[in-house]
């Protein structure tokens, strides 16, 4: 981040903001398996097609997914695979923290008598 202009920092913040919605992270995870259309993503995410379309629009706006129309169907795929390296790094760190918290809570819990 060092040396970035205020405008660039604003764009970075907006990029991360697009990743702050769990449904969008689920969509990105499903797209890891390959391209899918809105209906397939809606079914996988257990969301309405309108909701998935809205999330895909946000992801596309930030350059995370690419939209391709084929006849009457529209398919989405990941625009840049490096998004997974970022997500895996962050998710791995969050998982480690949650495990540490669970371990700490487990050690503080009263022991059951037998």
PDB file of C-alpha atoms in Angstrom:
ATOM      1  CA  UNK A   1       0.000   0.000   0.000  1.00  0.00           C
ATOM      2  CA  UNK A   2       2.984   2.209   0.416  1.00  0.00           C
ATOM      3  CA  UNK A   3       3.133   4.902  -2.212  1.00  0.00           C
ATOM      4  CA  UNK A   4      -0.476   4.521  -3.368  1.00  0.00           C
ATOM      5  CA  UNK A   5      -2.422   7.674  -4.089  1.00  0.00           C
ATOM      6  CA  UNK A   6      -5.620   8.473  -2.207  1.00  0.00           C
ATOM      7  CA  UNK A   7      -7.584   7.497  -5.312  1.00  0.00           C
ATOM      8  CA  UNK A   8      -5.808   4.144  -5.506  1.00  0.00           C
ATOM      9  CA  UNK A   9      -6.412   3.507  -1.786  1.00  0.00           C
ATOM     10  CA  UNK A  10     -10.098   4.276  -2.324  1.00  0.00           C
ATOM     11  CA  UNK A  11     -10.242   1.709  -5.138  1.00  0.00           C
ATOM     12  CA  UNK A  12      -8.495  -0.889  -2.973  1.00  0.00           C
ATOM     13  CA  UNK A  13     -11.003  -0.276  -0.173  1.00  0.00           C
ATOM     14  CA  UNK A  14     -13.891  -0.693  -2.620  1.00  0.00           C
ATOM     15  CA  UNK A  15     -12.332  -3.925  -3.919  1.00  0.00           C
ATOM     16  CA  UNK A  16     -12.156  -5.342  -0.395  1.00  0.00           C
ATOM     17  CA  UNK A  17     -15.673  -4.073   0.276  1.00  0.00           C
ATOM     18  CA  UNK A  18     -16.906  -6.256  -2.581  1.00  0.00           C
ATOM     19  CA  UNK A  19     -15.451  -9.247  -0.724  1.00  0.00           C
ATOM     20  CA  UNK A  20     -17.166  -8.334   2.557  1.00  0.00           C
ATOM     21  CA  UNK A  21     -20.421 -10.114   1.691  1.00  0.00           C
ATOM     22  CA  UNK A  22     -20.583 -13.866   2.504  1.00  0.00           C
ATOM     23  CA  UNK A  23     -22.805 -14.582  -0.514  1.00  0.00           C
ATOM     24  CA  UNK A  24     -20.188 -13.111  -2.840  1.00  0.00           C
ATOM     25  CA  UNK A  25     -17.506 -15.272  -1.261  1.00  0.00           C
ATOM     26  CA  UNK A  26     -19.745 -18.326  -1.792  1.00  0.00           C
ATOM     27  CA  UNK A  27     -20.229 -17.362  -5.439  1.00  0.00           C
ATOM     28  CA  UNK A  28     -16.469 -17.001  -5.925  1.00  0.00           C
ATOM     29  CA  UNK A  29     -15.985 -20.384  -4.296  1.00  0.00           C
ATOM     30  CA  UNK A  30     -18.491 -22.042  -6.662  1.00  0.00           C
ATOM     31  CA  UNK A  31     -16.815 -20.385  -9.641  1.00  0.00           C
ATOM     32  CA  UNK A  32     -13.555 -22.006  -8.537  1.00  0.00           C
ATOM     33  CA  UNK A  33     -14.965 -25.195 -10.094  1.00  0.00           C
ATOM     34  CA  UNK A  34     -15.520 -23.466 -13.442  1.00  0.00           C
ATOM     35  CA  UNK A  35     -17.915 -21.138 -15.182  1.00  0.00           C
ATOM     36  CA  UNK A  36     -21.587 -21.192 -14.258  1.00  0.00           C
ATOM     37  CA  UNK A  37     -24.762 -19.376 -15.160  1.00  0.00           C
ATOM     38  CA  UNK A  38     -26.945 -17.408 -12.747  1.00  0.00           C
ATOM     39  CA  UNK A  39     -29.422 -20.254 -12.299  1.00  0.00           C
ATOM     40  CA  UNK A  40     -26.705 -22.729 -11.357  1.00  0.00           C
ATOM     41  CA  UNK A  41     -25.163 -20.268  -8.909  1.00  0.00           C
ATOM     42  CA  UNK A  42     -28.548 -19.429  -7.391  1.00  0.00           C
ATOM     43  CA  UNK A  43     -29.250 -23.107  -6.813  1.00  0.00           C
ATOM     44  CA  UNK A  44     -25.802 -23.743  -5.337  1.00  0.00           C
ATOM     45  CA  UNK A  45     -26.030 -20.685  -3.051  1.00  0.00           C
ATOM     46  CA  UNK A  46     -29.692 -21.279  -2.189  1.00  0.00           C
ATOM     47  CA  UNK A  47     -30.454 -17.670  -3.170  1.00  0.00           C
ATOM     48  CA  UNK A  48     -32.801 -16.094  -5.663  1.00  0.00           C
ATOM     49  CA  UNK A  49     -31.518 -15.473  -9.173  1.00  0.00           C
ATOM     50  CA  UNK A  50     -32.110 -11.739  -8.659  1.00  0.00           C
ATOM     51  CA  UNK A  51     -29.932 -11.757  -5.542  1.00  0.00           C
ATOM     52  CA  UNK A  52     -27.146 -13.710  -7.270  1.00  0.00           C
ATOM     53  CA  UNK A  53     -27.337 -11.380 -10.291  1.00  0.00           C
ATOM     54  CA  UNK A  54     -26.903  -8.374  -8.005  1.00  0.00           C
ATOM     55  CA  UNK A  55     -23.860  -9.930  -6.343  1.00  0.00           C
ATOM     56  CA  UNK A  56     -22.374 -10.916  -9.715  1.00  0.00           C
ATOM     57  CA  UNK A  57     -22.826  -7.345 -10.904  1.00  0.00           C
ATOM     58  CA  UNK A  58     -20.781  -6.099  -7.948  1.00  0.00           C
ATOM     59  CA  UNK A  59     -18.078  -8.707  -8.531  1.00  0.00           C
ATOM     60  CA  UNK A  60     -17.945  -7.815 -12.234  1.00  0.00           C
ATOM     61  CA  UNK A  61     -17.763  -4.095 -11.449  1.00  0.00           C
ATOM     62  CA  UNK A  62     -14.598  -4.757  -9.449  1.00  0.00           C
ATOM     63  CA  UNK A  63     -13.072  -6.979 -12.117  1.00  0.00           C
ATOM     64  CA  UNK A  64     -13.369 -10.246 -10.191  1.00  0.00           C
ATOM     65  CA  UNK A  65     -15.663 -12.041 -12.619  1.00  0.00           C
ATOM     66  CA  UNK A  66     -16.230 -11.904 -16.360  1.00  0.00           C
ATOM     67  CA  UNK A  67     -19.645 -12.169 -17.961  1.00  0.00           C
ATOM     68  CA  UNK A  68     -20.149 -13.948 -21.273  1.00  0.00           C
ATOM     69  CA  UNK A  69     -23.463 -14.206 -23.099  1.00  0.00           C
ATOM     70  CA  UNK A  70     -24.171 -17.314 -25.162  1.00  0.00           C
ATOM     71  CA  UNK A  71     -27.526 -17.250 -26.860  1.00  0.00           C
ATOM     72  CA  UNK A  72     -30.070 -16.665 -24.125  1.00  0.00           C
ATOM     73  CA  UNK A  73     -27.739 -17.775 -21.309  1.00  0.00           C
ATOM     74  CA  UNK A  74     -25.115 -15.707 -19.509  1.00  0.00           C
ATOM     75  CA  UNK A  75     -22.124 -17.425 -17.950  1.00  0.00           C
ATOM     76  CA  UNK A  76     -19.713 -16.088 -15.350  1.00  0.00           C
ATOM     77  CA  UNK A  77     -16.152 -17.075 -14.663  1.00  0.00           C
ATOM     78  CA  UNK A  78     -13.280 -15.752 -12.586  1.00  0.00           C
ATOM     79  CA  UNK A  79     -11.465 -12.877 -14.258  1.00  0.00           C
ATOM     80  CA  UNK A  80      -8.221 -13.289 -12.327  1.00  0.00           C
ATOM     81  CA  UNK A  81      -7.326 -16.520 -10.503  1.00  0.00           C
ATOM     82  CA  UNK A  82      -5.174 -14.546  -8.031  1.00  0.00           C
ATOM     83  CA  UNK A  83      -8.393 -13.698  -6.167  1.00  0.00           C
ATOM     84  CA  UNK A  84      -8.189 -17.225  -4.741  1.00  0.00           C
ATOM     85  CA  UNK A  85      -4.683 -16.682  -3.368  1.00  0.00           C
ATOM     86  CA  UNK A  86      -5.966 -13.567  -1.582  1.00  0.00           C
ATOM     87  CA  UNK A  87      -9.085 -15.299  -0.263  1.00  0.00           C
ATOM     88  CA  UNK A  88      -7.153 -18.417   0.803  1.00  0.00           C
ATOM     89  CA  UNK A  89      -4.629 -16.278   2.679  1.00  0.00           C
ATOM     90  CA  UNK A  90      -7.309 -14.330   4.529  1.00  0.00           C
ATOM     91  CA  UNK A  91      -9.503 -17.378   5.174  1.00  0.00           C
ATOM     92  CA  UNK A  92      -6.525 -19.344   6.459  1.00  0.00           C
ATOM     93  CA  UNK A  93      -5.650 -16.579   8.921  1.00  0.00           C
ATOM     94  CA  UNK A  94      -9.253 -16.292  10.094  1.00  0.00           C
ATOM     95  CA  UNK A  95      -9.485 -20.069  10.557  1.00  0.00           C
ATOM     96  CA  UNK A  96      -6.297 -20.070  12.659  1.00  0.00           C
ATOM     97  CA  UNK A  97      -7.671 -17.298  14.876  1.00  0.00           C
ATOM     98  CA  UNK A  98     -10.989 -19.112  15.323  1.00  0.00           C
ATOM     99  CA  UNK A  99      -9.170 -22.330  16.235  1.00  0.00           C
ATOM    100  CA  UNK A 100      -7.033 -20.471  18.770  1.00  0.00           C
ATOM    101  CA  UNK A 101     -10.120 -18.853  20.292  1.00  0.00           C
ATOM    102  CA  UNK A 102     -11.933 -22.191  20.465  1.00  0.00           C
ATOM    103  CA  UNK A 103      -8.898 -23.793  22.094  1.00  0.00           C
ATOM    104  CA  UNK A 104      -8.685 -20.987  24.637  1.00  0.00           C
ATOM    105  CA  UNK A 105     -12.403 -21.200  25.399  1.00  0.00           C
ATOM    106  CA  UNK A 106     -12.115 -24.970  25.721  1.00  0.00           C
ATOM    107  CA  UNK A 107      -9.311 -24.620  28.241  1.00  0.00           C
ATOM    108  CA  UNK A 108     -11.332 -22.104  30.273  1.00  0.00           C
ATOM    109  CA  UNK A 109     -14.511 -24.190  30.330  1.00  0.00           C
ATOM    110  CA  UNK A 110     -15.243 -25.939  33.612  1.00  0.00           C
ATOM    111  CA  UNK A 111     -14.256 -29.592  33.585  1.00  0.00           C
ATOM    112  CA  UNK A 112     -17.113 -32.087  33.837  1.00  0.00           C
ATOM    113  CA  UNK A 113     -17.048 -34.456  36.787  1.00  0.00           C
ATOM    114  CA  UNK A 114     -17.365 -38.147  36.074  1.00  0.00           C
TER     115      UNK A 114
END
